[in-house]
Every structure is written in C-alpha cells, then in structure tokens.
Short mmCIF file of C-alpha atoms and ligand atoms in Angstrom, two decimals:
data_model
loop_
_atom_site.label_atom_id
_atom_site.label_comp_id
_atom_site.label_asym_id
_atom_site.label_seq_id
_atom_site.Cartn_x
_atom_site.Cartn_y
_atom_site.Cartn_z
CA MET A 1 -19.27 -15.55 15.50
CA ALA A 2 -21.41 -14.17 12.67
CA SER A 3 -20.11 -16.49 9.96
CA PHE A 4 -22.65 -19.31 10.15
CA ALA A 5 -25.60 -19.15 7.77
CA PRO A 6 -28.60 -18.42 10.04
CA ALA A 7 -31.15 -20.67 8.29
CA ILE A 8 -29.04 -23.84 8.07
CA LYS A 9 -28.20 -26.03 11.07
CA ILE A 10 -24.63 -25.89 12.36
CA GLY A 11 -24.10 -29.58 11.67
CA ALA A 12 -25.28 -29.37 8.06
CA GLN A 13 -22.78 -26.57 7.43
CA MET A 14 -19.94 -28.55 9.00
CA VAL A 15 -20.82 -31.68 7.02
CA GLU A 16 -21.16 -29.77 3.76
CA GLN A 17 -17.64 -28.32 3.91
CA LEU A 18 -16.16 -31.69 4.91
CA LEU A 19 -17.82 -33.36 1.93
CA ILE A 20 -16.33 -30.69 -0.35
CA HIS A 21 -12.81 -31.02 1.06
CA LYS A 22 -12.50 -34.71 1.92
CA ASP A 23 -13.25 -38.00 0.27
CA ILE A 24 -15.68 -39.25 2.94
CA ASN A 25 -19.39 -40.01 3.25
CA LYS A 26 -22.04 -38.07 5.21
CA LYS A 27 -21.94 -40.44 8.21
CA GLU A 28 -18.17 -40.06 8.57
CA ALA A 29 -18.45 -36.29 8.13
CA LYS A 30 -21.03 -36.16 10.91
CA GLU A 31 -18.81 -38.20 13.25
CA ILE A 32 -15.80 -35.95 12.57
CA SER A 33 -17.92 -32.83 13.13
CA ILE A 34 -19.37 -34.01 16.44
CA ASN A 35 -15.94 -35.13 17.62
CA MET A 36 -14.46 -31.74 16.73
CA LEU A 37 -17.28 -29.91 18.53
CA GLN A 38 -16.45 -31.97 21.63
CA ARG A 39 -12.74 -31.18 21.27
CA VAL A 40 -13.38 -27.43 21.34
CA GLY A 41 -15.26 -27.87 24.62
CA ILE A 42 -18.88 -27.85 23.45
CA ALA A 43 -20.96 -29.95 25.82
CA ASP A 44 -23.78 -32.01 24.38
CA ALA A 45 -22.14 -31.80 20.95
CA GLU A 46 -24.70 -34.03 19.23
CA LYS A 47 -27.54 -31.72 20.27
CA ARG A 48 -25.61 -28.62 19.19
CA PHE A 49 -24.85 -30.26 15.86
CA ASN A 50 -28.61 -30.22 15.18
CA GLN A 51 -29.16 -26.60 16.19
CA TYR A 52 -29.11 -23.26 14.38
CA ALA A 53 -26.53 -20.56 15.08
CA PHE A 54 -29.08 -18.39 16.91
CA GLU A 55 -29.62 -21.19 19.45
CA LEU A 56 -25.95 -21.06 20.51
CA SER A 57 -24.31 -18.41 22.70
CA GLY A 58 -21.70 -16.13 21.10
CA GLY A 59 -18.77 -18.07 22.61
CA MET A 60 -20.27 -21.37 21.47
CA ARG A 61 -20.73 -20.10 17.91
CA GLN A 62 -17.09 -19.03 17.91
CA ARG A 63 -15.94 -22.44 19.12
CA ALA A 64 -18.20 -24.19 16.59
CA MET A 65 -16.62 -22.09 13.82
CA ILE A 66 -13.15 -23.04 15.05
CA ALA A 67 -14.22 -26.70 15.10
CA MET A 68 -15.47 -26.33 11.52
CA ALA A 69 -12.19 -24.76 10.38
CA LEU A 70 -10.09 -27.43 12.07
CA SER A 71 -12.17 -30.40 10.98
CA THR A 72 -10.69 -30.53 7.48
CA MET A 73 -7.15 -30.46 8.97
CA PRO A 74 -5.85 -27.77 6.64
CA LYS A 75 -2.10 -27.50 5.95
CA LEU A 76 -2.30 -23.81 6.84
CA LEU A 77 -4.94 -22.29 9.10
CA LEU A 78 -5.55 -18.54 9.02
CA ALA A 79 -7.02 -17.72 12.41
CA ASP A 80 -8.09 -14.09 12.72
CA GLU A 81 -8.74 -13.25 16.41
CA PRO A 82 -10.00 -16.80 17.07
CA THR A 83 -10.08 -16.42 20.84
CA THR A 84 -11.54 -12.92 21.13
CA ALA A 85 -14.59 -12.78 23.42
CA LEU A 86 -13.92 -16.22 24.89
CA ASP A 87 -13.44 -16.47 28.64
CA VAL A 88 -9.92 -17.40 29.73
CA THR A 89 -10.75 -21.05 30.41
CA ILE A 90 -12.22 -21.64 26.97
CA GLN A 91 -9.44 -19.52 25.43
CA ALA A 92 -6.85 -21.82 27.01
CA GLN A 93 -8.75 -24.87 25.71
CA VAL A 94 -8.87 -23.47 22.18
CA ILE A 95 -5.17 -22.55 22.23
CA ASN A 96 -4.23 -26.01 23.52
CA LEU A 97 -6.44 -27.62 20.89
CA ILE A 98 -4.82 -25.63 18.09
CA LYS A 99 -1.36 -26.51 19.46
CA ASP A 100 -2.24 -30.22 19.66
CA ILE A 101 -3.56 -30.21 16.12
CA ILE A 102 -0.48 -28.39 14.83
CA LYS A 103 1.66 -31.20 16.26
CA GLU A 104 -0.66 -34.02 15.27
CA TYR A 105 -1.20 -32.91 11.67
CA GLN A 106 2.00 -30.90 11.03
CA MET A 107 -0.18 -27.89 10.34
CA GLY A 108 0.93 -24.26 10.06
CA VAL A 109 -1.07 -21.41 11.61
CA ILE A 110 -1.10 -17.69 10.92
CA PHE A 111 -2.61 -16.37 14.12
CA ILE A 112 -3.84 -12.78 13.89
CA THR A 113 -4.40 -11.20 17.29
CA HIS A 114 -3.97 -8.07 19.37
CA ASP A 115 -3.46 -10.21 22.50
CA LEU A 116 0.23 -10.36 23.40
CA GLY A 117 -0.44 -13.03 26.03
CA VAL A 118 -1.86 -15.31 23.36
CA ILE A 119 1.10 -14.56 21.09
CA ALA A 120 3.51 -15.56 23.85
CA GLN A 121 1.70 -18.90 24.17
CA VAL A 122 1.21 -19.87 20.54
CA ALA A 123 3.75 -18.19 18.26
CA ASP A 124 7.22 -19.19 17.09
CA GLU A 125 7.61 -16.14 14.84
CA VAL A 126 5.88 -12.77 15.22
CA ALA A 127 5.28 -9.92 12.79
CA VAL A 128 4.13 -6.67 14.43
CA MET A 129 1.92 -4.77 11.99
CA TYR A 130 0.62 -1.22 11.98
CA LEU A 131 -1.55 0.27 9.24
CA GLY A 132 -0.78 -2.70 7.05
CA SER A 133 3.02 -2.42 7.35
CA ILE A 134 5.29 -4.85 9.19
CA LEU A 135 7.36 -2.75 11.62
CA GLU A 136 9.21 -5.55 13.39
CA LYS A 137 9.41 -9.31 13.04
CA GLY A 138 11.36 -12.23 14.41
CA PRO A 139 11.30 -15.09 16.93
CA VAL A 140 8.72 -14.54 19.67
CA ASN A 141 11.24 -14.48 22.55
CA LYS A 142 13.37 -11.80 20.84
CA ILE A 143 10.39 -9.60 20.02
CA LEU A 144 8.82 -9.81 23.47
CA LYS A 145 12.07 -9.62 25.49
CA ASN A 146 14.04 -7.21 23.35
CA PRO A 147 11.64 -5.07 21.30
CA LYS A 148 13.34 -2.45 19.12
CA HIS A 149 10.52 -0.56 17.50
CA PRO A 150 8.62 2.15 19.46
CA TYR A 151 5.29 0.62 18.45
CA THR A 152 6.24 -2.84 19.78
CA LYS A 153 7.59 -1.21 22.95
CA GLY A 154 4.37 0.80 23.28
CA LEU A 155 2.22 -2.35 22.98
CA LEU A 156 4.23 -4.09 25.68
CA GLN A 157 4.24 -1.04 27.97
CA ALA A 158 0.47 -0.74 27.61
CA LEU A 159 -0.08 -4.11 29.31
CA PRO A 160 -1.33 -3.86 32.90
CA ASP A 161 1.23 -4.97 35.48
CA VAL A 162 -0.51 -7.68 37.52
CA ASN A 163 1.95 -7.13 40.39
CA ASN A 164 1.19 -3.44 40.53
CA LEU A 165 -2.43 -2.85 39.66
CA ASP A 166 -2.45 0.66 41.22
CA GLU A 167 -0.01 1.83 38.56
CA PRO A 168 -1.81 3.93 35.88
CA LEU A 169 -2.01 2.29 32.45
CA ARG A 170 0.33 3.62 29.79
CA PRO A 171 -1.55 3.56 26.49
CA ILE A 172 -0.04 4.51 23.14
CA PRO A 173 -1.26 8.11 22.68
CA GLY A 174 -3.48 9.12 19.76
CA ASN A 175 -5.55 7.11 17.32
CA ILE A 176 -4.78 4.97 14.31
CA PRO A 177 -4.99 7.19 11.20
CA SER A 178 -7.52 6.31 8.53
CA PRO A 179 -6.09 3.85 5.99
CA LEU A 180 -7.32 6.33 3.36
CA ASP A 181 -5.08 8.99 4.86
CA ARG A 182 -1.84 7.13 5.57
CA PRO A 183 1.04 9.22 6.91
CA SER A 184 3.92 9.61 4.45
CA GLY A 185 7.25 8.06 5.45
CA CYS A 186 7.00 6.16 8.73
CA VAL A 187 3.37 5.11 9.25
CA PHE A 188 3.73 5.31 13.05
CA ARG A 189 5.13 8.85 13.13
CA THR A 190 1.88 10.56 14.21
CA ARG A 191 1.93 8.63 17.50
CA CYS A 192 5.62 7.96 18.06
CA PRO A 193 7.25 9.39 21.20
CA ASN A 194 10.74 9.20 19.59
CA ALA A 195 10.09 10.82 16.22
CA SER A 196 13.16 12.66 14.89
CA HIS A 197 12.72 15.83 12.85
CA GLU A 198 13.25 13.86 9.65
CA CYS A 199 10.65 11.18 10.37
CA SER A 200 8.11 13.60 11.84
CA GLN A 201 8.26 15.43 8.50
CA GLY A 202 7.45 12.16 6.74
CA MET A 203 10.78 12.02 4.93
CA ALA A 204 11.99 8.65 6.26
CA GLU A 205 11.83 5.66 3.96
CA MET A 206 10.43 2.42 5.39
CA GLY A 207 11.76 -1.12 4.91
CA LEU A 208 13.00 -3.93 7.15
CA ILE A 209 16.64 -4.52 8.09
CA GLU A 210 18.07 -7.39 10.15
CA VAL A 211 19.41 -6.08 13.48
CA GLU A 212 20.40 -9.50 14.87
CA PRO A 213 20.00 -12.99 13.40
CA GLY A 214 16.32 -13.44 12.52
CA HIS A 215 15.24 -10.14 14.12
CA TRP A 216 14.07 -7.53 11.59
CA VAL A 217 13.09 -3.91 12.31
CA ASP A 218 11.95 -1.03 10.18
CA LYS A 219 15.08 0.67 8.87
CA CYS A 220 13.85 4.26 9.16
CA CYS A 221 13.33 3.63 12.84
CA ILE A 222 16.85 2.29 13.28
CA ASN A 223 18.18 5.32 11.39
CA CYS A 224 16.31 7.82 13.54
CA GLY A 225 17.18 5.90 16.66
S1 LIG B 1 10.87 5.92 12.23
FE1 LIG B 1 10.83 7.61 13.69
S2 LIG B 1 8.66 8.11 13.87
FE2 LIG B 1 8.79 6.10 12.98
S3 LIG B 1 8.65 4.73 14.69
FE3 LIG B 1 10.79 5.04 14.30
S4 LIG B 1 11.38 6.69 15.66
FE4 LIG B 1 9.19 6.69 15.50
#
C-alpha cells in the first residue's frame, strides 16, 4: 500500500516498469495497465490511472500495486500478504485473478500470508515458517488435514469455529522471541505445549525429515514426540 512513489501518477509508474520489462510502446503499456487495473476490480480505471497514490483508498492502492506486479506477467510472482486489509469480496477477486493468471501464463507464485483460509484456496504446497525456520512443509491438504508440528497445530486450533462462536479462542501462548535473541535448539520451544526436557533445554537439533511422501516435519519435534 505504501510502495507507490507519492509524487508520480499511478499510471506513469505502471507504464515505466512495463517499458523496462517488455518490448512495447507507451500506448500499449497504457492499455495493458488500464486493463490490469480493471481486472483487479478498480472501477473507472482510466481515471485512476491518471491519479496519485494519495487520491486512492488503501485497498485501491493495494489492488493497483497487484495490477502493476501482474502486468509484466512474471514467471514467478512473490506476493507478500497481497490480500491483507482487503475486504473479503475484493480478496476473493484478487485470489481468483491470481489463479486465472497462473493458469493463463503458466506462472508460479510464492504467496506469503498468515491467513490459513487464503492458503487453503491458493496453495498446492505449503511451508510453515517460524522465526525464519521451516518447521513443516508439504502438500496443502496434508498440512491442513494432518498437521504434525505443534506450531502448525496451534495455528489451526487458533482459528475461530464459525459453527461455535461462543467457544473461547485458543491462541498460541506467549510472544515471538526477538530474531536477535533466537532460542537455541528448537526455535518454537519457548511457546510449545509439548516441549520435552531435552528440547526445553535447547539441546534438540533442528532439520526436516520426511514423515510420509512429500510431507516434511522438523526432526527434533518428531524425536521429542
Ligand atoms: S521440538 Fe519439542 S519444543 Fe520444539 S516444537 Fe517439537 S515438541 Fe515442541
């Protein structure tokens, strides 16, 4: 949302990056940009194309940035929380757009998000990360239906149950340690409900092992059960 240059119109920024990446002229770049703004659900795209970032709402700026990223049709798109702060309708539009473009242009996406609902909709493969370490990874259905690591289980348990909204939420206790003060051994041990004596002392060694085809889990966790 804060990535557009404030003193240059949205359209000029979109056109500039297209001219750098593609062998097209300014008129074609403008057409592609306006079309992409329309595809991410921005009404009156031509008018928005000629506006500055401060004239757009936060959600619109986010969608315009997504349009800009997609307009060059990259082989691999790194999307870091691309749907955060969007309302669910626009979020669904953006997810569907990204899915369509993946199919249309055979594009790969690394989608970074804390939203498990979004992961269930977009991902084939998931890597669950904590403090910069991958604790569990594999196909999305295996990770969401049969999580092995306490952190993955904690994330799933923390989701509100829409069929039982009176049930108290079950957050993962504690806070994420500072990256400058990483726990030794298992990085999750300061918040883990299942820590064995060995891992709570920071003696366990981390590293992934395959527990079923394609499903990898941190080995110190498997060892301490
Ligand atoms: S290794 Fe031990 S402390 Fe770390 S997540 Fe697994 S059970 Fe918990």
